[in-house]
Amino acid sequence: MRIFLDTANIEHIRHAAGLGVISGVTTNPTLVAREGAGDLKAAILEICSMVHGPISVEALSPDADGIKQEARELASWHKNVVVKIPISEAGLEAISVLSRENIKTNLTLCFSANQALLGALAGATYVSPFVGRLDDIGHHGMGVVADTVGIYNYYKLPTQVIAASLRHPLHTIEAAKAGAHIATIPYSMLMQMIRHPLTDIGIARFAEDWKKVAKQ
Ligand code: E4P
C-alpha cells in the first residue's frame, strides 16, 4: 500500500517528502483554505516539484460542463495533477468524458461501495471512500473500503482505492489489511506512525550503555 499526504501545507509536504515514504498528495477546498488565501496554481506546482506522484486538486463546478472545463484547466497545470470530483450525476458524466481524454480523476466524497462501483464504471482513476466521516456517524467506514476493494478485484476493475478521511494510525493498518491501494493521511498521523515509546526508551538506553563502554 502506498501513502499519500492529505494536506495543502507546503512545509509539511516538504518534510514528509524528504522522508521518502509518500508518493502523492491529496488536497481539498477545506485543506487549501486552511493555508490561507494565495495562488492555488503556484502552490500546486510547488507541491508537484516536491512530490513526483499524483497530486489531487478538487474541481468545484456543480454541472458537468463546468467540471469538465475546470478539470481540463487543472490537468494542464502539470502531468501529475489528478482532478478530484465529488460523486453526483454531473460528476460521473464528467469523469466518463475526462477518462476518454486521459485526464486522471479521483472520485471524492464517496460513502458507499455502490458509489465506488459507479465511479469505476465511469472510468475514475481513483476512488476515495471517506472512512472517518462514516465512523463519525456510527457507520463502519473501513467496511466500505474492504467492500470496494473486493468488488474491484473480483471484476478486475483498474480503479485504485484511496482510503481517505483517516483519523488515527490504526486506520492505516486497517486500510492496508483491507487491500486499499493507497492511504491518504494527515501529516500529524504520519508523525504518530513513526513514533513508538519503546523506540524512544530503547534509543535512550542504548545511548546510556554506550557511554559506559566508552568509559572502559
Ligand atoms: C481526502 O481526499 C479527503 O479530502 C480527506 O481525507 C477528508 O478528510 P476529513 O474527513 O478528515 O476532512
mmCIF file of C-alpha atoms and ligand atoms in Angstrom:
data_model
loop_
_atom_site.group_PDB
_atom_site.id
_atom_site.type_symbol
_atom_site.label_atom_id
_atom_site.label_comp_id
_atom_site.label_asym_id
_atom_site.label_seq_id
_atom_site.Cartn_x
_atom_site.Cartn_y
_atom_site.Cartn_z
ATOM 1 C CA MET A 1 0.000 0.000 0.000
ATOM 2 C CA ARG A 2 1.253 3.475 -0.893
ATOM 3 C CA ILE A 3 0.870 6.542 1.337
ATOM 4 C CA PHE A 4 -0.254 9.977 0.173
ATOM 5 C CA LEU A 5 -0.175 13.067 2.389
ATOM 6 C CA ASP A 6 -3.605 14.659 2.943
ATOM 7 C CA THR A 7 -2.711 18.337 3.261
ATOM 8 C CA ALA A 8 -2.001 21.551 1.371
ATOM 9 C CA ASN A 9 0.675 22.669 3.864
ATOM 10 C CA ILE A 10 3.885 23.197 1.904
ATOM 11 C CA GLU A 11 6.259 22.778 4.857
ATOM 12 C CA HIS A 12 4.588 19.544 5.981
ATOM 13 C CA ILE A 13 4.764 18.207 2.415
ATOM 14 C CA ARG A 14 8.442 19.208 2.120
ATOM 15 C CA HIS A 15 9.284 17.414 5.380
ATOM 16 C CA ALA A 16 7.302 14.267 4.546
ATOM 17 C CA ALA A 17 8.708 14.131 1.004
ATOM 18 C CA GLY A 18 12.208 14.201 2.483
ATOM 19 C CA LEU A 19 11.428 11.064 4.492
ATOM 20 C CA GLY A 20 10.953 9.152 1.238
ATOM 21 C CA VAL A 21 7.721 7.475 2.293
ATOM 22 C CA ILE A 22 4.993 9.423 0.492
ATOM 23 C CA SER A 23 4.204 9.038 -3.175
ATOM 24 C CA GLY A 24 1.370 11.530 -3.661
ATOM 25 C CA VAL A 25 -0.679 14.330 -2.108
ATOM 26 C CA THR A 26 -4.414 14.919 -1.779
ATOM 27 C CA THR A 27 -5.916 18.352 -1.179
ATOM 28 C CA ASN A 28 -9.493 19.550 -0.833
ATOM 29 C CA PRO A 29 -11.043 23.039 -0.555
ATOM 30 C CA THR A 30 -11.004 22.879 3.274
ATOM 31 C CA LEU A 31 -7.312 21.932 3.372
ATOM 32 C CA VAL A 32 -6.427 24.653 0.850
ATOM 33 C CA ALA A 33 -8.478 27.282 2.769
ATOM 34 C CA ARG A 34 -6.668 26.290 5.998
ATOM 35 C CA GLU A 35 -3.391 27.505 4.448
ATOM 36 C CA GLY A 36 -4.908 30.943 3.701
ATOM 37 C CA ALA A 37 -5.676 32.800 0.502
ATOM 38 C CA GLY A 38 -2.977 32.554 -2.113
ATOM 39 C CA ASP A 39 -2.165 31.478 -5.623
ATOM 40 C CA LEU A 40 -3.555 27.924 -5.889
ATOM 41 C CA LYS A 41 -1.734 27.158 -9.138
ATOM 42 C CA ALA A 42 1.615 28.274 -7.707
ATOM 43 C CA ALA A 43 1.041 26.173 -4.565
ATOM 44 C CA ILE A 44 0.116 23.075 -6.591
ATOM 45 C CA LEU A 45 3.156 23.493 -8.858
ATOM 46 C CA GLU A 46 5.379 23.772 -5.788
ATOM 47 C CA ILE A 47 3.859 20.547 -4.413
ATOM 48 C CA CYS A 48 4.445 18.875 -7.806
ATOM 49 C CA SER A 49 8.108 19.878 -7.631
ATOM 50 C CA MET A 50 8.486 18.181 -4.215
ATOM 51 C CA VAL A 51 6.400 15.018 -4.684
ATOM 52 C CA HIS A 52 6.707 13.199 -8.007
ATOM 53 C CA GLY A 53 3.392 11.388 -7.923
ATOM 54 C CA PRO A 54 -0.347 12.039 -8.152
ATOM 55 C CA ILE A 55 -1.436 15.401 -6.693
ATOM 56 C CA SER A 56 -5.233 15.663 -6.260
ATOM 57 C CA VAL A 57 -6.906 19.059 -6.692
ATOM 58 C CA GLU A 58 -10.671 19.438 -6.376
ATOM 59 C CA ALA A 59 -12.986 20.761 -9.111
ATOM 60 C CA LEU A 60 -15.833 22.833 -7.670
ATOM 61 C CA SER A 61 -18.307 23.373 -10.523
ATOM 62 C CA PRO A 62 -21.810 21.985 -9.908
ATOM 63 C CA ASP A 63 -22.556 20.960 -13.511
ATOM 64 C CA ALA A 64 -20.862 18.504 -15.879
ATOM 65 C CA ASP A 65 -19.735 21.094 -18.441
ATOM 66 C CA GLY A 66 -18.252 23.267 -15.693
ATOM 67 C CA ILE A 67 -16.449 20.294 -14.112
ATOM 68 C CA LYS A 68 -15.004 19.245 -17.475
ATOM 69 C CA GLN A 69 -13.786 22.773 -18.221
ATOM 70 C CA GLU A 70 -12.264 23.140 -14.745
ATOM 71 C CA ALA A 71 -10.676 19.678 -14.949
ATOM 72 C CA ARG A 72 -9.026 20.425 -18.301
ATOM 73 C CA GLU A 73 -7.567 23.634 -16.856
ATOM 74 C CA LEU A 74 -6.316 21.909 -13.650
ATOM 75 C CA ALA A 75 -4.841 18.992 -15.633
ATOM 76 C CA SER A 76 -2.985 21.452 -17.917
ATOM 77 C CA TRP A 77 -1.018 22.739 -14.894
ATOM 78 C CA HIS A 78 1.132 19.602 -14.521
ATOM 79 C CA LYS A 79 1.117 15.993 -15.756
ATOM 80 C CA ASN A 80 0.734 14.706 -12.182
ATOM 81 C CA VAL A 81 -2.415 16.695 -11.348
ATOM 82 C CA VAL A 82 -5.417 14.454 -10.634
ATOM 83 C CA VAL A 83 -8.821 16.133 -10.640
ATOM 84 C CA LYS A 84 -10.960 15.363 -7.599
ATOM 85 C CA ILE A 85 -14.638 15.229 -8.475
ATOM 86 C CA PRO A 86 -17.454 14.686 -5.939
ATOM 87 C CA ILE A 87 -19.855 11.822 -6.745
ATOM 88 C CA SER A 88 -23.049 13.102 -8.411
ATOM 89 C CA GLU A 89 -24.750 12.626 -11.760
ATOM 90 C CA ALA A 90 -22.761 15.583 -13.118
ATOM 91 C CA GLY A 91 -19.572 14.193 -11.599
ATOM 92 C CA LEU A 92 -19.994 10.754 -13.186
ATOM 93 C CA GLU A 93 -20.798 12.275 -16.574
ATOM 94 C CA ALA A 94 -17.700 14.468 -16.375
ATOM 95 C CA ILE A 95 -15.482 11.557 -15.270
ATOM 96 C CA SER A 96 -16.630 9.391 -18.189
ATOM 97 C CA VAL A 97 -15.702 12.134 -20.693
ATOM 98 C CA LEU A 98 -12.451 13.083 -18.940
ATOM 99 C CA SER A 99 -11.270 9.464 -18.752
ATOM 100 C CA ARG A 100 -11.533 9.257 -22.553
ATOM 101 C CA GLU A 101 -9.318 12.369 -22.716
ATOM 102 C CA ASN A 102 -6.776 10.620 -20.432
ATOM 103 C CA ILE A 103 -7.349 13.170 -17.648
ATOM 104 C CA LYS A 104 -6.839 11.443 -14.307
ATOM 105 C CA THR A 105 -9.714 11.722 -11.824
ATOM 106 C CA ASN A 106 -10.331 10.947 -8.160
ATOM 107 C CA LEU A 107 -13.978 10.351 -7.240
ATOM 108 C CA THR A 108 -14.347 12.013 -3.864
ATOM 109 C CA LEU A 109 -16.927 12.261 -1.070
ATOM 110 C CA CYS A 110 -17.564 8.547 -1.626
ATOM 111 C CA PHE A 111 -19.519 6.958 1.231
ATOM 112 C CA SER A 112 -20.733 3.633 -0.200
ATOM 113 C CA ALA A 113 -19.472 0.712 -2.290
ATOM 114 C CA ASN A 114 -22.279 1.460 -4.782
ATOM 115 C CA GLN A 115 -20.882 4.953 -5.339
ATOM 116 C CA ALA A 116 -17.391 3.453 -5.675
ATOM 117 C CA LEU A 117 -18.638 0.903 -8.253
ATOM 118 C CA LEU A 118 -20.246 3.672 -10.322
ATOM 119 C CA GLY A 119 -17.044 5.712 -10.160
ATOM 120 C CA ALA A 120 -15.022 2.788 -11.503
ATOM 121 C CA LEU A 121 -17.547 2.103 -14.271
ATOM 122 C CA ALA A 122 -17.409 5.772 -15.299
ATOM 123 C CA GLY A 123 -13.618 5.452 -15.589
ATOM 124 C CA ALA A 124 -12.288 7.169 -12.447
ATOM 125 C CA THR A 125 -8.555 6.637 -11.940
ATOM 126 C CA TYR A 126 -9.001 6.697 -8.137
ATOM 127 C CA VAL A 127 -11.960 6.476 -5.763
ATOM 128 C CA SER A 128 -11.751 7.875 -2.240
ATOM 129 C CA PRO A 129 -14.045 6.290 0.371
ATOM 130 C CA PHE A 130 -14.203 8.596 3.423
ATOM 131 C CA VAL A 131 -13.640 6.342 6.419
ATOM 132 C CA GLY A 132 -13.566 8.772 9.361
ATOM 133 C CA ARG A 133 -16.680 10.717 8.381
ATOM 134 C CA LEU A 134 -18.634 7.426 8.217
ATOM 135 C CA ASP A 135 -17.232 6.323 11.589
ATOM 136 C CA ASP A 136 -18.325 9.721 12.974
ATOM 137 C CA ILE A 137 -21.973 8.880 12.284
ATOM 138 C CA GLY A 138 -21.756 5.320 13.613
ATOM 139 C CA HIS A 139 -21.151 3.501 10.326
ATOM 140 C CA HIS A 140 -18.242 1.172 9.566
ATOM 141 C CA GLY A 141 -16.114 3.321 7.265
ATOM 142 C CA MET A 142 -13.397 0.743 6.647
ATOM 143 C CA GLY A 143 -16.111 -1.728 5.581
ATOM 144 C CA VAL A 144 -16.721 0.475 2.517
ATOM 145 C CA VAL A 145 -13.002 0.303 1.683
ATOM 146 C CA ALA A 146 -12.966 -3.501 2.056
ATOM 147 C CA ASP A 147 -16.175 -3.970 0.000
ATOM 148 C CA THR A 148 -14.869 -1.676 -2.734
ATOM 149 C CA VAL A 149 -11.506 -3.467 -2.939
ATOM 150 C CA GLY A 150 -13.345 -6.820 -3.106
ATOM 151 C CA ILE A 151 -15.621 -5.665 -5.935
ATOM 152 C CA TYR A 152 -12.786 -4.104 -7.941
ATOM 153 C CA ASN A 153 -10.655 -7.238 -7.556
ATOM 154 C CA TYR A 154 -13.499 -9.614 -8.421
ATOM 155 C CA TYR A 155 -14.324 -7.736 -11.637
ATOM 156 C CA LYS A 156 -10.723 -6.714 -12.382
ATOM 157 C CA LEU A 157 -11.621 -3.006 -12.442
ATOM 158 C CA PRO A 158 -8.461 -0.889 -12.756
ATOM 159 C CA THR A 159 -9.613 1.982 -10.487
ATOM 160 C CA GLN A 160 -7.430 2.364 -7.390
ATOM 161 C CA VAL A 161 -8.878 2.765 -3.898
ATOM 162 C CA ILE A 162 -7.616 5.656 -1.755
ATOM 163 C CA ALA A 163 -8.682 5.148 1.871
ATOM 164 C CA ALA A 164 -9.417 8.764 2.891
ATOM 165 C CA SER A 165 -10.640 10.713 5.908
ATOM 166 C CA LEU A 166 -8.317 8.643 8.105
ATOM 167 C CA ARG A 167 -8.069 9.833 11.702
ATOM 168 C CA HIS A 168 -5.587 7.667 13.620
ATOM 169 C CA PRO A 169 -2.672 5.275 12.958
ATOM 170 C CA LEU A 170 -4.826 2.145 13.345
ATOM 171 C CA HIS A 171 -6.771 3.317 10.295
ATOM 172 C CA THR A 172 -3.577 2.969 8.211
ATOM 173 C CA ILE A 173 -3.116 -0.647 9.315
ATOM 174 C CA GLU A 174 -6.792 -1.419 8.722
ATOM 175 C CA ALA A 175 -6.660 0.175 5.254
ATOM 176 C CA ALA A 176 -3.597 -1.931 4.363
ATOM 177 C CA LYS A 177 -5.286 -5.109 5.622
ATOM 178 C CA ALA A 178 -8.426 -4.257 3.636
ATOM 179 C CA GLY A 179 -6.278 -4.100 0.487
ATOM 180 C CA ALA A 180 -6.540 -0.351 -0.207
ATOM 181 C CA HIS A 181 -4.036 0.663 -2.882
ATOM 182 C CA ILE A 182 -3.347 3.945 -1.081
ATOM 183 C CA ALA A 183 -3.995 5.535 2.310
ATOM 184 C CA THR A 184 -4.059 9.323 2.336
ATOM 185 C CA ILE A 185 -3.141 10.544 5.791
ATOM 186 C CA PRO A 186 -2.746 13.862 7.634
ATOM 187 C CA TYR A 187 0.807 14.976 8.479
ATOM 188 C CA SER A 188 0.189 14.556 12.240
ATOM 189 C CA MET A 189 -0.774 10.925 11.655
ATOM 190 C CA LEU A 190 2.417 10.275 9.685
ATOM 191 C CA MET A 191 4.387 11.623 12.665
ATOM 192 C CA GLN A 192 2.389 9.371 15.030
ATOM 193 C CA MET A 193 3.152 6.358 12.815
ATOM 194 C CA ILE A 194 6.902 6.978 13.063
ATOM 195 C CA ARG A 195 6.998 7.189 16.850
ATOM 196 C CA HIS A 196 6.747 4.445 19.470
ATOM 197 C CA PRO A 197 7.521 4.899 23.202
ATOM 198 C CA LEU A 198 9.548 1.663 23.275
ATOM 199 C CA THR A 199 11.715 3.008 20.428
ATOM 200 C CA ASP A 200 12.402 6.190 22.461
ATOM 201 C CA ILE A 201 13.220 4.126 25.579
ATOM 202 C CA GLY A 202 15.422 1.791 23.510
ATOM 203 C CA ILE A 203 17.402 4.653 21.927
ATOM 204 C CA ALA A 204 17.950 6.300 25.344
ATOM 205 C CA ARG A 205 19.091 3.007 26.893
ATOM 206 C CA PHE A 206 21.496 2.186 24.047
ATOM 207 C CA ALA A 207 22.979 5.697 24.335
ATOM 208 C CA GLU A 208 23.448 5.297 28.109
ATOM 209 C CA ASP A 209 25.003 1.830 27.769
ATOM 210 C CA TRP A 210 27.334 3.021 25.011
ATOM 211 C CA LYS A 211 28.626 5.760 27.322
ATOM 212 C CA LYS A 212 29.616 3.014 29.817
ATOM 213 C CA VAL A 213 31.522 1.134 27.072
ATOM 214 C CA ALA A 214 33.282 4.337 26.025
ATOM 215 C CA LYS A 215 34.476 4.879 29.643
ATOM 216 C CA GLN A 216 36.079 1.383 29.853
HETATM 217 C C1 E4P B 1 -9.083 13.204 1.052
HETATM 218 O O1 E4P B 1 -9.114 13.052 -0.134
HETATM 219 C C2 E4P B 1 -10.149 13.894 1.809
HETATM 220 O O2 E4P B 1 -10.340 15.164 1.312
HETATM 221 C C3 E4P B 1 -9.841 13.933 3.266
HETATM 222 O O3 E4P B 1 -9.218 12.718 3.639
HETATM 223 C C4 E4P B 1 -11.037 14.258 4.118
HETATM 224 O O4 E4P B 1 -10.702 14.085 5.470
HETATM 225 P P1 E4P B 1 -11.620 14.640 6.663
HETATM 226 O O5 E4P B 1 -12.865 13.814 6.723
HETATM 227 O O6 E4P B 1 -10.779 14.486 7.885
HETATM 228 O O7 E4P B 1 -11.935 16.070 6.328
#
